[in-house]
Coordinates of C-alpha atoms and ligand atoms in Angstrom, one line a residue:
X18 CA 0.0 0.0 0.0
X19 CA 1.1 3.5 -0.3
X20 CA 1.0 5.0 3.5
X21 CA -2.5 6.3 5.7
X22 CA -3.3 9.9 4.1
X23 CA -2.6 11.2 7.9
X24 CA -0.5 10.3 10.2
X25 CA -3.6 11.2 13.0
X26 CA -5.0 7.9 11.7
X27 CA -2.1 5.8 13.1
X28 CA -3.0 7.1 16.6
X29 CA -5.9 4.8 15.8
X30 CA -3.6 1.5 15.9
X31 CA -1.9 1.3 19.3
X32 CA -1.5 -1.7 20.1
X33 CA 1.2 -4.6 19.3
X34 CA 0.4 -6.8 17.3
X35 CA 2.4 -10.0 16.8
X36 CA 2.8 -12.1 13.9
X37 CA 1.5 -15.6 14.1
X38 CA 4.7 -17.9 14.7
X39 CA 5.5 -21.4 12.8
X40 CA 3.5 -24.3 14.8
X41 CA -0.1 -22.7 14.6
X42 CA -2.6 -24.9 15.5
X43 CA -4.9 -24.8 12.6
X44 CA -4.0 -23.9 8.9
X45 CA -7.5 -22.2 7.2
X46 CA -8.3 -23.6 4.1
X47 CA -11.0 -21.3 2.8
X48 CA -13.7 -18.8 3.9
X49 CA -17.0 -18.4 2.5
X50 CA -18.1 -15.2 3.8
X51 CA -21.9 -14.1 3.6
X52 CA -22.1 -10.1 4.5
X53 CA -25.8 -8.3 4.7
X54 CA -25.6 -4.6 4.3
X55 CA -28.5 -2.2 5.5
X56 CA -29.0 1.5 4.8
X57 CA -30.7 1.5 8.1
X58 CA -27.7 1.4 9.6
X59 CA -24.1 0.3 10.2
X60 CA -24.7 -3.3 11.3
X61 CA -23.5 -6.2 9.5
X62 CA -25.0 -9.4 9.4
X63 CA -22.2 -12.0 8.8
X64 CA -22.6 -15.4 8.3
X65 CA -18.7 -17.4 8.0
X66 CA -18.1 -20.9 6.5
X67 CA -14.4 -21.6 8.0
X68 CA -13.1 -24.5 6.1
X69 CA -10.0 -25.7 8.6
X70 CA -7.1 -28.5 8.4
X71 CA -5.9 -29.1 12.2
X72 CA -2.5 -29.1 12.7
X73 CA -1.7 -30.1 15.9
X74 CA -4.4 -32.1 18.5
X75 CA -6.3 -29.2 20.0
X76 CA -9.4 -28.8 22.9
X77 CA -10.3 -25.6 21.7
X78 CA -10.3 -23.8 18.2
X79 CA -9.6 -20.3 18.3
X80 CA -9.9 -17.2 15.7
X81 CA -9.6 -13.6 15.5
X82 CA -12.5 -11.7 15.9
X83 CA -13.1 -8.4 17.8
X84 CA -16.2 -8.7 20.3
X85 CA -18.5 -5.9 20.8
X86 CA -16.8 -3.3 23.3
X87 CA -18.1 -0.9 25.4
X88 CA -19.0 1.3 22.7
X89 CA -20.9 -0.7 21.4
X90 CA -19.1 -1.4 18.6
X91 CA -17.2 -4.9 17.5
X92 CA -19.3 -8.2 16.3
X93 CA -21.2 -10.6 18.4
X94 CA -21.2 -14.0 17.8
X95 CA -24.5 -15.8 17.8
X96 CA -24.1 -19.5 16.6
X97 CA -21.3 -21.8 16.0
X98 CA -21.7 -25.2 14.3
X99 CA -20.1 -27.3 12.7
X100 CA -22.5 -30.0 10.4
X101 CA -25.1 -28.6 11.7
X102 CA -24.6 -29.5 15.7
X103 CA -24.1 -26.6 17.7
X104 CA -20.5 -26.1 19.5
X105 CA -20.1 -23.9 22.6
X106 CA -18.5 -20.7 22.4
X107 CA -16.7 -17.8 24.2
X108 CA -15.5 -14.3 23.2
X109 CA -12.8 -12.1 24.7
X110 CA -12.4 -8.2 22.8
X111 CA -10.4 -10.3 20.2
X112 CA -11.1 -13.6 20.1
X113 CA -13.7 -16.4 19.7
X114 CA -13.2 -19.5 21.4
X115 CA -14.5 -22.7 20.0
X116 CA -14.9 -25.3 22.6
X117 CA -14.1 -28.7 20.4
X118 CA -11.1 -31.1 20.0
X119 CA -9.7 -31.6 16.8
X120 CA -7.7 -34.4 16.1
X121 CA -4.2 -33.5 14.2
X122 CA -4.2 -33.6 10.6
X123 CA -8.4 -33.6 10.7
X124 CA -10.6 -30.8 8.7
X125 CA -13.4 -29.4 9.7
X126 CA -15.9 -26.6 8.4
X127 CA -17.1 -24.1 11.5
X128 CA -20.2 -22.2 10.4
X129 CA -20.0 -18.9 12.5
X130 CA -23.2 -16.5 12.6
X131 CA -22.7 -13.0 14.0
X132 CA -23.3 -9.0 13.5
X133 CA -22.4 -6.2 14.7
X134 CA -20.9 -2.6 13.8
X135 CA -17.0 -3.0 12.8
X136 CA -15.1 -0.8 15.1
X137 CA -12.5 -0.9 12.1
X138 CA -12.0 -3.1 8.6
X139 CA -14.9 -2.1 6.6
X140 CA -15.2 1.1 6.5
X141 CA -18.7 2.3 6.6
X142 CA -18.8 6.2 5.3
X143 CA -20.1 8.8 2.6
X144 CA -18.0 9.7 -0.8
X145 CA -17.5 13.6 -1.1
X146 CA -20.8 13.4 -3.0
X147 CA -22.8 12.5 0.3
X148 CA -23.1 8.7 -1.0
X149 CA -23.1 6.0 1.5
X150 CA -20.1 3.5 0.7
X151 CA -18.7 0.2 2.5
X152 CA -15.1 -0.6 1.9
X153 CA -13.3 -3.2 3.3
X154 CA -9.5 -2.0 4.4
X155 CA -8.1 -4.4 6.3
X156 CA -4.2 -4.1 6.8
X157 CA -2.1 -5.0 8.2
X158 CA -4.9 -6.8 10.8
X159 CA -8.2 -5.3 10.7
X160 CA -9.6 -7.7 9.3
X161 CA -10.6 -9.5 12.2
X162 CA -12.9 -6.0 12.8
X163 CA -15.6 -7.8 10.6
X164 CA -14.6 -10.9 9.4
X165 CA -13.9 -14.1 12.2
X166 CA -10.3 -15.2 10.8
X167 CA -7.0 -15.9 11.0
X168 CA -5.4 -12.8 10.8
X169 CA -1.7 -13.2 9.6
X170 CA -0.2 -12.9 6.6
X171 CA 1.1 -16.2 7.1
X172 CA -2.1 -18.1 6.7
X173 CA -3.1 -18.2 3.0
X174 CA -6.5 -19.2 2.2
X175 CA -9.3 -19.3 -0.7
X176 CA -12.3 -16.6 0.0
X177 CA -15.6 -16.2 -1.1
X178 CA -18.0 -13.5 -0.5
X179 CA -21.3 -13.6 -0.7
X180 CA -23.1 -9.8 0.0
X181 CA -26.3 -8.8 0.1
X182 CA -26.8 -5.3 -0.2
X183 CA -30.0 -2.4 -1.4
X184 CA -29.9 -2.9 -4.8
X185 CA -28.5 0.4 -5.8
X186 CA -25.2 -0.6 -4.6
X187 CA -22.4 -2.4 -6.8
X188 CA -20.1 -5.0 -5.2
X189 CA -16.9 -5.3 -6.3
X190 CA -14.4 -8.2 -4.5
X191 CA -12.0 -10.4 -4.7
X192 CA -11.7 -13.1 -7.4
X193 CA -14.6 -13.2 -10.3
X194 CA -18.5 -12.6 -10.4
X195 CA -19.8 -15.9 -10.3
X196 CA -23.7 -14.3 -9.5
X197 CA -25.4 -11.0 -9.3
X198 CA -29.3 -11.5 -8.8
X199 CA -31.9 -9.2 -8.2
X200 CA -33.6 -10.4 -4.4
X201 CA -36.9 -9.3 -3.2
X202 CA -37.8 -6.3 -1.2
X203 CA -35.2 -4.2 -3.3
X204 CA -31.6 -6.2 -2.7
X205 CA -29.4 -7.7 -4.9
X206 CA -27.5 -10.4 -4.0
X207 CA -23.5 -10.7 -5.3
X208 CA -21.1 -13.7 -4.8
X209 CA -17.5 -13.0 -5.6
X210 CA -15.0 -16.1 -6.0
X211 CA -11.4 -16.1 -5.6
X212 CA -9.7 -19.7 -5.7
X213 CA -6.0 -18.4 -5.5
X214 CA -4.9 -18.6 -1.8
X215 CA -4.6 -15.0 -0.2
X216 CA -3.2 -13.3 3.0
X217 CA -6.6 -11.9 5.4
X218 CA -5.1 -8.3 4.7
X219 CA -6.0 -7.9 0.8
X220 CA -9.7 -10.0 1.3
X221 CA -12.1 -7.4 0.6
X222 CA -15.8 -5.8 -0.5
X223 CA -16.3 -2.7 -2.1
X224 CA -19.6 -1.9 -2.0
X225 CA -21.1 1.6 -3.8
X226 CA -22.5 3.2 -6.0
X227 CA -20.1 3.0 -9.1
X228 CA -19.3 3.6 -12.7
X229 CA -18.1 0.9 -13.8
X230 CA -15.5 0.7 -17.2
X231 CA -13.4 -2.3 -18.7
X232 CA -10.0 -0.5 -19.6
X233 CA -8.9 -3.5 -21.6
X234 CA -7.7 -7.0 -21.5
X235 CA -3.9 -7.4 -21.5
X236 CA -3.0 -10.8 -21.3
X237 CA -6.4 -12.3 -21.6
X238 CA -6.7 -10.4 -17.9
X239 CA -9.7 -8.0 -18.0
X240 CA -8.6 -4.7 -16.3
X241 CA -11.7 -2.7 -15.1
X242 CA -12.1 1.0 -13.4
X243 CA -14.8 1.5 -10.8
X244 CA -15.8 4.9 -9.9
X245 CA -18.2 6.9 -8.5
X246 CA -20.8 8.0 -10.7
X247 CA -20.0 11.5 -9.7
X248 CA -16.5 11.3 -11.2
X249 CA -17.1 9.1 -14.0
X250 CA -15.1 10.5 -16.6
X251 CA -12.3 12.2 -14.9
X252 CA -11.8 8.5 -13.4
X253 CA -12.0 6.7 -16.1
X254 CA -9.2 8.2 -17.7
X255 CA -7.3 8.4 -14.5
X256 CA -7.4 4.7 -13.8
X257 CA -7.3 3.3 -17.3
X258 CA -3.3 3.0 -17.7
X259 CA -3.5 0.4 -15.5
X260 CA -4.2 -1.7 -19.2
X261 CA -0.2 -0.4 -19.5
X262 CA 1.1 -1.3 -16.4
X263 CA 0.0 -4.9 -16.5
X264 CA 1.8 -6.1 -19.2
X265 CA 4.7 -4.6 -18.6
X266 CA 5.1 -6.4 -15.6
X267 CA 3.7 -10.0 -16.9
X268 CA 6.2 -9.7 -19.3
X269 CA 8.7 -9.8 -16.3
X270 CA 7.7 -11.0 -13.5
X271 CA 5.4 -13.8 -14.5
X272 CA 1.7 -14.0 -15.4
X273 CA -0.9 -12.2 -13.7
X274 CA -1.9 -14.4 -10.3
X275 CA -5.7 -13.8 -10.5
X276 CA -7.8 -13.5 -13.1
X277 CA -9.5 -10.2 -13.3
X278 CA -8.3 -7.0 -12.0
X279 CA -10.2 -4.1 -10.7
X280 CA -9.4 -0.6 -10.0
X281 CA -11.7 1.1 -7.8
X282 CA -12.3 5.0 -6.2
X283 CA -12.6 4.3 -2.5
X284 CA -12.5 5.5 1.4
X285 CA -9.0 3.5 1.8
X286 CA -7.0 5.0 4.8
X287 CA -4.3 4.4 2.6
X288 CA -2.8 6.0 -0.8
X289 CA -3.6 3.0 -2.2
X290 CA -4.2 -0.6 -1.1
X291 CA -3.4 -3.5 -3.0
X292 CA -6.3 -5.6 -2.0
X293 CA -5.9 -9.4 -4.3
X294 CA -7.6 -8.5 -7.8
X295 CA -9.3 -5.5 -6.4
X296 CA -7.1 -2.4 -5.6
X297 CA -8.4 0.3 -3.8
X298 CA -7.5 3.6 -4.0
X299 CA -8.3 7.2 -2.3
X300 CA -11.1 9.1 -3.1
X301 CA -9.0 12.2 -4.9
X302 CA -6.9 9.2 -6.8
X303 CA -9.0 10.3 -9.8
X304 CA -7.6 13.8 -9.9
X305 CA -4.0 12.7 -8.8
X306 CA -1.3 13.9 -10.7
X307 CA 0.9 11.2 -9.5
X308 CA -1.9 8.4 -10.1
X309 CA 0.1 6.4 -12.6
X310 CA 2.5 5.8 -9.9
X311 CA 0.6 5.2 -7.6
X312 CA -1.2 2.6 -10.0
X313 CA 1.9 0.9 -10.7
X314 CA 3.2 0.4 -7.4
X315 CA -0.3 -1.3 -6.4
X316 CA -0.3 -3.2 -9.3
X317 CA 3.5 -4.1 -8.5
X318 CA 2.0 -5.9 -5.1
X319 CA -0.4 -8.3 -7.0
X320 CA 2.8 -9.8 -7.2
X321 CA 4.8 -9.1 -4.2
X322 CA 2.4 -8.7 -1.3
X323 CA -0.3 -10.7 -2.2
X324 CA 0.7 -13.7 -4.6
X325 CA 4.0 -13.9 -2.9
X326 CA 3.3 -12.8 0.8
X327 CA 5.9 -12.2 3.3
X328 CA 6.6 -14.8 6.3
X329 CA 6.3 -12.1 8.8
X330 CA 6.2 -8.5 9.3
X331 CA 9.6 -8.2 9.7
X332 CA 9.5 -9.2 6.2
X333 CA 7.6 -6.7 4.6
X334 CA 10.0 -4.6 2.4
X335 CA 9.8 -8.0 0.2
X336 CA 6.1 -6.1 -0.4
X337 CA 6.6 -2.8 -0.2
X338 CA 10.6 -3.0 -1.2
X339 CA 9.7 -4.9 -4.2
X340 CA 6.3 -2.8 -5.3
X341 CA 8.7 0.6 -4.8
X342 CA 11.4 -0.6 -6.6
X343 CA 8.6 -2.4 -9.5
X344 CA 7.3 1.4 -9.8
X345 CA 10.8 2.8 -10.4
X346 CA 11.5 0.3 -13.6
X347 CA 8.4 0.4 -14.9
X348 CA 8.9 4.7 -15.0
X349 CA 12.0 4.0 -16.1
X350 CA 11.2 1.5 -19.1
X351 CA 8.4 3.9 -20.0
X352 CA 9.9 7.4 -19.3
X353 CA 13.6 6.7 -19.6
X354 CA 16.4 6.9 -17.0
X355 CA 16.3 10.1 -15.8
X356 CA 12.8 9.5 -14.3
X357 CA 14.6 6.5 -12.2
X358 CA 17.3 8.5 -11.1
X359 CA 15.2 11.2 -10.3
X360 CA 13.0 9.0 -7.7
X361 CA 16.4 7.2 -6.4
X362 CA 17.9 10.6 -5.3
X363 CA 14.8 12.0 -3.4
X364 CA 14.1 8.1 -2.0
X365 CA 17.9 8.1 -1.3
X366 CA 16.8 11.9 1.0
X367 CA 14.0 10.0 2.1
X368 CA 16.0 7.0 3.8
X369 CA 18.9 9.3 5.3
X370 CA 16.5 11.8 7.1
X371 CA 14.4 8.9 8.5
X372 CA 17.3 7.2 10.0
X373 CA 18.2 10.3 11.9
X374 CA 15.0 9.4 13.9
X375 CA 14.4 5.7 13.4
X376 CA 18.3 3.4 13.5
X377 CA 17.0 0.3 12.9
X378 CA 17.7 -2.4 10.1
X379 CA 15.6 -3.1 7.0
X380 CA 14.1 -6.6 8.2
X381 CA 13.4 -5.1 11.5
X382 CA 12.7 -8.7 13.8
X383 CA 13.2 -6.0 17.0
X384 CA 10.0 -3.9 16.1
X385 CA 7.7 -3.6 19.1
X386 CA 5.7 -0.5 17.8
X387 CA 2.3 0.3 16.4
X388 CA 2.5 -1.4 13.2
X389 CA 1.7 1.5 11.2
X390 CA 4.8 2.5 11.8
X391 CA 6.4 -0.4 9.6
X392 CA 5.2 1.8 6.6
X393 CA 8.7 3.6 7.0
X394 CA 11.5 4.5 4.8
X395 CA 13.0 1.4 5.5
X396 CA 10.5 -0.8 4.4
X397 CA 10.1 1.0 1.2
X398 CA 13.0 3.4 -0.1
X399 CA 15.7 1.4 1.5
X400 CA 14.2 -1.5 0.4
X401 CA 13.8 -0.2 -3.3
X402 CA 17.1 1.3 -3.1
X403 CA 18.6 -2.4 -2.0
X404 CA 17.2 -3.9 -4.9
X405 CA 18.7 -1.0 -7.2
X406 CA 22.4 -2.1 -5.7
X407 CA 21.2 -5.8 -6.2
X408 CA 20.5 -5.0 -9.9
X409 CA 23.6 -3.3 -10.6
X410 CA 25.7 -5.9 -8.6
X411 CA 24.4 -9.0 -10.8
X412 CA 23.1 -7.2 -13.6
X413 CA 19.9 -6.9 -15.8
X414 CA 20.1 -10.2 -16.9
X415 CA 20.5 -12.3 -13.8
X416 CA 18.0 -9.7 -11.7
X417 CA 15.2 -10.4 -13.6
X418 CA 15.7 -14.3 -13.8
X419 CA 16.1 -14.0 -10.0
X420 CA 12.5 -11.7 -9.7
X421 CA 11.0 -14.9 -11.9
X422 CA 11.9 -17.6 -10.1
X423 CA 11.1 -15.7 -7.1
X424 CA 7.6 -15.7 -7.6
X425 CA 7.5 -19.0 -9.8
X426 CA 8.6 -20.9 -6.8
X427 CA 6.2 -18.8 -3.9
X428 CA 3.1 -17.5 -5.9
X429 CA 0.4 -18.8 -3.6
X430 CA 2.7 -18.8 -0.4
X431 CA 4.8 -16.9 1.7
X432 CA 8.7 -15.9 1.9
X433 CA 11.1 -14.3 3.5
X434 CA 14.4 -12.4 2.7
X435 CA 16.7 -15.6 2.8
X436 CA 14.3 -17.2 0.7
X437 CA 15.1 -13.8 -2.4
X438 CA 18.7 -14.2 -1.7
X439 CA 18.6 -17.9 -2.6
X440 CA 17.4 -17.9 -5.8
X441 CA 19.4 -14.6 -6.5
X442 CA 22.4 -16.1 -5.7
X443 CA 21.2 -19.1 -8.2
X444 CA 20.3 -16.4 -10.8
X445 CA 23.4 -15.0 -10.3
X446 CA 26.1 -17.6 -9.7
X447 CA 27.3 -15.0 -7.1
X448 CA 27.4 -15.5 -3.6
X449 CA 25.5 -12.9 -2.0
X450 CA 24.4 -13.2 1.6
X451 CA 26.9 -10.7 3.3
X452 CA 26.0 -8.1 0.6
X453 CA 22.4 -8.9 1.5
X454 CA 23.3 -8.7 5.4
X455 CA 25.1 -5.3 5.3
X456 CA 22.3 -3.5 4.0
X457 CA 19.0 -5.3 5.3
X458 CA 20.4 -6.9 8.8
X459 CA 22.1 -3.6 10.0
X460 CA 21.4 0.0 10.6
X461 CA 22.7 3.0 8.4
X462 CA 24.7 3.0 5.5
X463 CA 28.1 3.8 4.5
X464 CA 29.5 6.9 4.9
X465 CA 33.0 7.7 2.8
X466 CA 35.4 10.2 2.5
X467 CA 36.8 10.8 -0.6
X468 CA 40.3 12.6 -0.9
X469 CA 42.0 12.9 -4.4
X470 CA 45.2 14.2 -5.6
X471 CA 46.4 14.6 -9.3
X472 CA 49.9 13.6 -10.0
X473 CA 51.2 15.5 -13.3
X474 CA 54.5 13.9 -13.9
X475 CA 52.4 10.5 -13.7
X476 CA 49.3 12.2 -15.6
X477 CA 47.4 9.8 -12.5
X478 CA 44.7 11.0 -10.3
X479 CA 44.7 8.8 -6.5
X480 CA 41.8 8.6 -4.9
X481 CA 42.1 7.6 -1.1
X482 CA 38.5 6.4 0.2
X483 CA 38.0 5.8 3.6
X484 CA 34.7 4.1 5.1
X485 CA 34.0 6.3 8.1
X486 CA 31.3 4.4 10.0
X487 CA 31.6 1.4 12.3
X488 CA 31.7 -1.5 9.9
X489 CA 32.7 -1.6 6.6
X490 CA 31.0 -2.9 3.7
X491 CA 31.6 -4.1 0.3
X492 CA 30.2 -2.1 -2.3
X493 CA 31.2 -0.8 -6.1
X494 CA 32.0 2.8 -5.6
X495 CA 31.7 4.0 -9.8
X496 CA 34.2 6.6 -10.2
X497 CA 34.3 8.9 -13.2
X498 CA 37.5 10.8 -14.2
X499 CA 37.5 13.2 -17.2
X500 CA 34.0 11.4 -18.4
X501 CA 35.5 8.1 -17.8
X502 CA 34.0 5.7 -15.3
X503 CA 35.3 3.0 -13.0
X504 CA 34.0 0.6 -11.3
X505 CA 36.1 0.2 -7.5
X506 CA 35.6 -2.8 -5.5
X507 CA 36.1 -1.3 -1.6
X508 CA 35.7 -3.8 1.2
X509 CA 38.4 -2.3 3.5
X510 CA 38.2 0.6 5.9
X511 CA 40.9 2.5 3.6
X512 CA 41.2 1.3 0.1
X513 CA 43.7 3.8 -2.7
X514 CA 42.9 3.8 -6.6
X515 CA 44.9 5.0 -9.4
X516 CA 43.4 6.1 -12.6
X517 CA 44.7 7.7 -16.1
X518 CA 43.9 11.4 -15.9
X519 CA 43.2 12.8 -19.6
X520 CA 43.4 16.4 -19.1
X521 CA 45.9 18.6 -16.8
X522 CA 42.9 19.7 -14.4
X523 CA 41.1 16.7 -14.7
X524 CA 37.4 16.3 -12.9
X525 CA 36.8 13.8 -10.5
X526 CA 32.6 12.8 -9.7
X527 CA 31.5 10.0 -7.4
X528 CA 29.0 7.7 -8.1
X529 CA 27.4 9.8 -10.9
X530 CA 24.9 7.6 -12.1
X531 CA 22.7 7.1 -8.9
X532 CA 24.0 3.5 -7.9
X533 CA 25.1 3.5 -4.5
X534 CA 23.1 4.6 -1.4
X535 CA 26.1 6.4 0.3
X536 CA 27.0 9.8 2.0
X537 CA 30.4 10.6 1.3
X538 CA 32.4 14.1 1.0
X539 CA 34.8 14.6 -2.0
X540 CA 37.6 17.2 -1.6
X541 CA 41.0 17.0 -4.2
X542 CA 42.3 18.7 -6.7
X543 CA 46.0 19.4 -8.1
X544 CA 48.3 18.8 -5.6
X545 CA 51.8 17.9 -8.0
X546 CA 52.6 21.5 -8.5
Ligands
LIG25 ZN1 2.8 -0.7 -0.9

């Protein structure tokens, strides 16, 4: 996702929130969610079809779901069953406990029935026009505000929703339309399928009043715009170079993982979110003059985020690394170089003004914060930056196979960062877990200091660079003298180069095209006189 539109909404998510560690007890196969949406008012009717494989002997079954609080807000659970015998029940504020056993390696189908008003997840509001609107919104772990789950990016599963809504209203979901019917007493009944496995945080409804638009069919995927009727054809034209995006990154990465994808003008919290086959995006997207980018960096996470989700949170620049970094080729193949190096310099800002209040490593396994506060610059400009350096170090060729086979081998599943460097080592015959290390497993980055001195009887320039912070790392330092450039290898605290000087003053630039994420100072000139 692109990060909440204020930073007052993150005061809204306070607590920790822990992923779910290897040796759950249950492993969700699928949800069949039925929703009913009034205009009488914000309670949802929810009835959930939990289809589970038990992992480990249990007494109780347990999933997330917030209970009604003091508010008044939160869902209550009437029913459980499963084949239609009751089970008991309890509910804390964020749990439902199921009181059955469940023998190890058994399945079993809970059928939960419940309503309330979500204190968070679906997002029940009005469009600027004064329309009434429902949109799911569910990361990192909201979802569990309206929908009884397992909410961790950890546990994949099929969904299907199933919504009943006034009849006005469109719904728009995950997955394909398998039924839109008209139902008595002015509703209209929609069911939504999605068989590819998916991560709780990009499940969702859209429900609205909506124009709706194909904007083509690259790759046999059909790519559609859903607006509101008020904004019709500014939105249509905002949202329709998704049709571009698309292909340009089948052609890449790998197919497309689902089989429709929908663009649609929301009430997100977020820039955008990359909900599985149904991305959501602000209200003012449509008028947004940085909308393509914003497209192509949602687009990006259909990918990396949802197809291929990370293990954990402390994982998550493999989504929002790889959709950042996605965005910046994508520009790049379409507008030309200068529009990468552009974003690289003011991500490159970005990541050194946010470490002046944040020291902490890429894959961040210390984090105890709110977890808004994982949408940093580390997750996404260091991590787009990283892969930059990882492109440049193995090269176009090797990068791309690596991206491939990245998402070949966990489409459907979920990885973490050893699991990239793997098969980018493979890509690459290189070994490359210590430059992997140095810039996701520690803090900062390297900070040189660059002297030079021009020797005429020699007609040499030597350049002395030192690594000034704690630890030294290896990196390619490209050095250009008198339009030449040179690629040095540094891996020592103080390494010296010699290079041909052409002209009698000759000119001396570090790192001019944008390929290292360095500070350094650069002071020389002629000293042989
Ligand atoms: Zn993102």
């Amino acid at each position: 996702m692109l990060k909440p539109l204020s930073l007052l909404l993150s005061l809204l998510f306070t607590s920790v929130v822990l992923a779910q560690q290897p040796g759950a007890p249950v492993d969700v196969l699928k949800y069949r969610f039925a929703i009913t949406l009034t205009d009488a008012n914000n309670v949802i009717k929810g009835k959930a079809a939990i289809s589970t494989r038990v992992l480990k002997p249990v007494k109780q079954v347990v999933f997330d779901l917030v209970g009604k609080n003091t508010s008044g807000k939160g869902m209550q659970v009437t029913t459980v069953t499963e084949n239609g015998r009751p089970l008991k029940f309890n509910q804390d504020s964020s749990k439902l406990f199921i009181n059955t056993a469940a023998l190890q390696g058994s399945t079993h189908v809970y059928n939960i029935t419940y309503q309330g008003i979500p204190a968070d997840g679906l997002i029940i509001s009005t469009s600027k026009y004064g329309k009434r609107t429902f949109f799911g919104d569910n990361w990192p772990t909201r979802a569990h505000n309206w929908l009884p789950c397992v909410d961790d990016p950890a546990d994949k599963a099929s969904v299907e929703f199933a919504v009943t809504a006034p009849a006005k209203y469109t719904v728009v979901a995950n997955g394909l339309k398998v039924l839109d019917k008209a139902l008595p007493g002015g509703r209209r009944f929609t069911l939504w399928k999605e068989t590819v496995k998916l991560p709780t945080k990009v499940m969702v409804i859209g429900v609205a009043e909506f124009a709706v638009a194909q904007a083509g069919t690259p790759e046999n995927i059909p790519v559609s715009s859903y607006v509101f009727p008020e904004d019709k054809d500014v939105g249509l034209k905002a949202y329709a170079v998704a049709a571009e995006i698309l292909p340009w990154y089948t052609k890449r990465i790998g197919p497309f993982p689902y089989r429709k994808l929908a663009n649609v003008q929301s009430k997100t919290i977020f820039g955008g979110m990359e909900n599985a086959g149904a991305i959501f995006y602000f209200e003012e997207s449509v008028r947004d003059k940085g909308i393509e980018a914003l497209m192509a960096h949602e687009i990006a996470h259909q990918w990396f985020g949802d197809a291929v989700s990370e293990k954990n949170w402390a994982n998550l620049w493999l989504s929002e690394g790889l959709a950042t970094y996605m965005t910046n080729l994508y520009l790049e193949g379409k507008y030309g170089v200068d529009s990468l190096n552009k974003r690289l310099i003011a991500d490159r800002k970005v990541i050194f003004d946010f470490e002046k209040s944040y020291n902490a490593p890429v894959v961040d396994t210390a984090f105890k914060g709110p977890m808004m506060q994982l949408l940093n610059a580390n997750a996404y400009q260091k991590g787009g930056w990283f892969l930059h350096m990882l492109r440049r170090r193995i090269g176009n060729k090797a990068f791309w196979t690596g991206i491939a086979a990245y998402y070949k081998q966990y489409s459907g599943g979920n990885a973490n960062t050893n699991d990239l460097c793997y098969l980018m080592e493979k890509a690459s015959g290189m070994k490359l877990s210590a430059f992997f290390n140095q810039w996701l497993r520690q803090a900062g980055h390297p900070i040189l200091n660059v002297k030079w001195e021009y020797l005429p009887q020699n007609r040499q320039v030597v350049i002395h660079v030192n690594q000034m912070q704690v630890k030294p790392y290896q990196l390619n330092l490209e050095i250009m003298v008198d339009g030449k450039l040179y690629r040095a290898d540094i891996k020592d605290v103080a390494t010296n180069f010699t290079f041909p000087a052409l002209h009698d003053k000759p000119v001396v630039k570090i790192d001019p095209n944008i390929n290292l994420l360095a500070t350094y100072n650069l002071e020389g000139g002629d000293t042989g006189k």
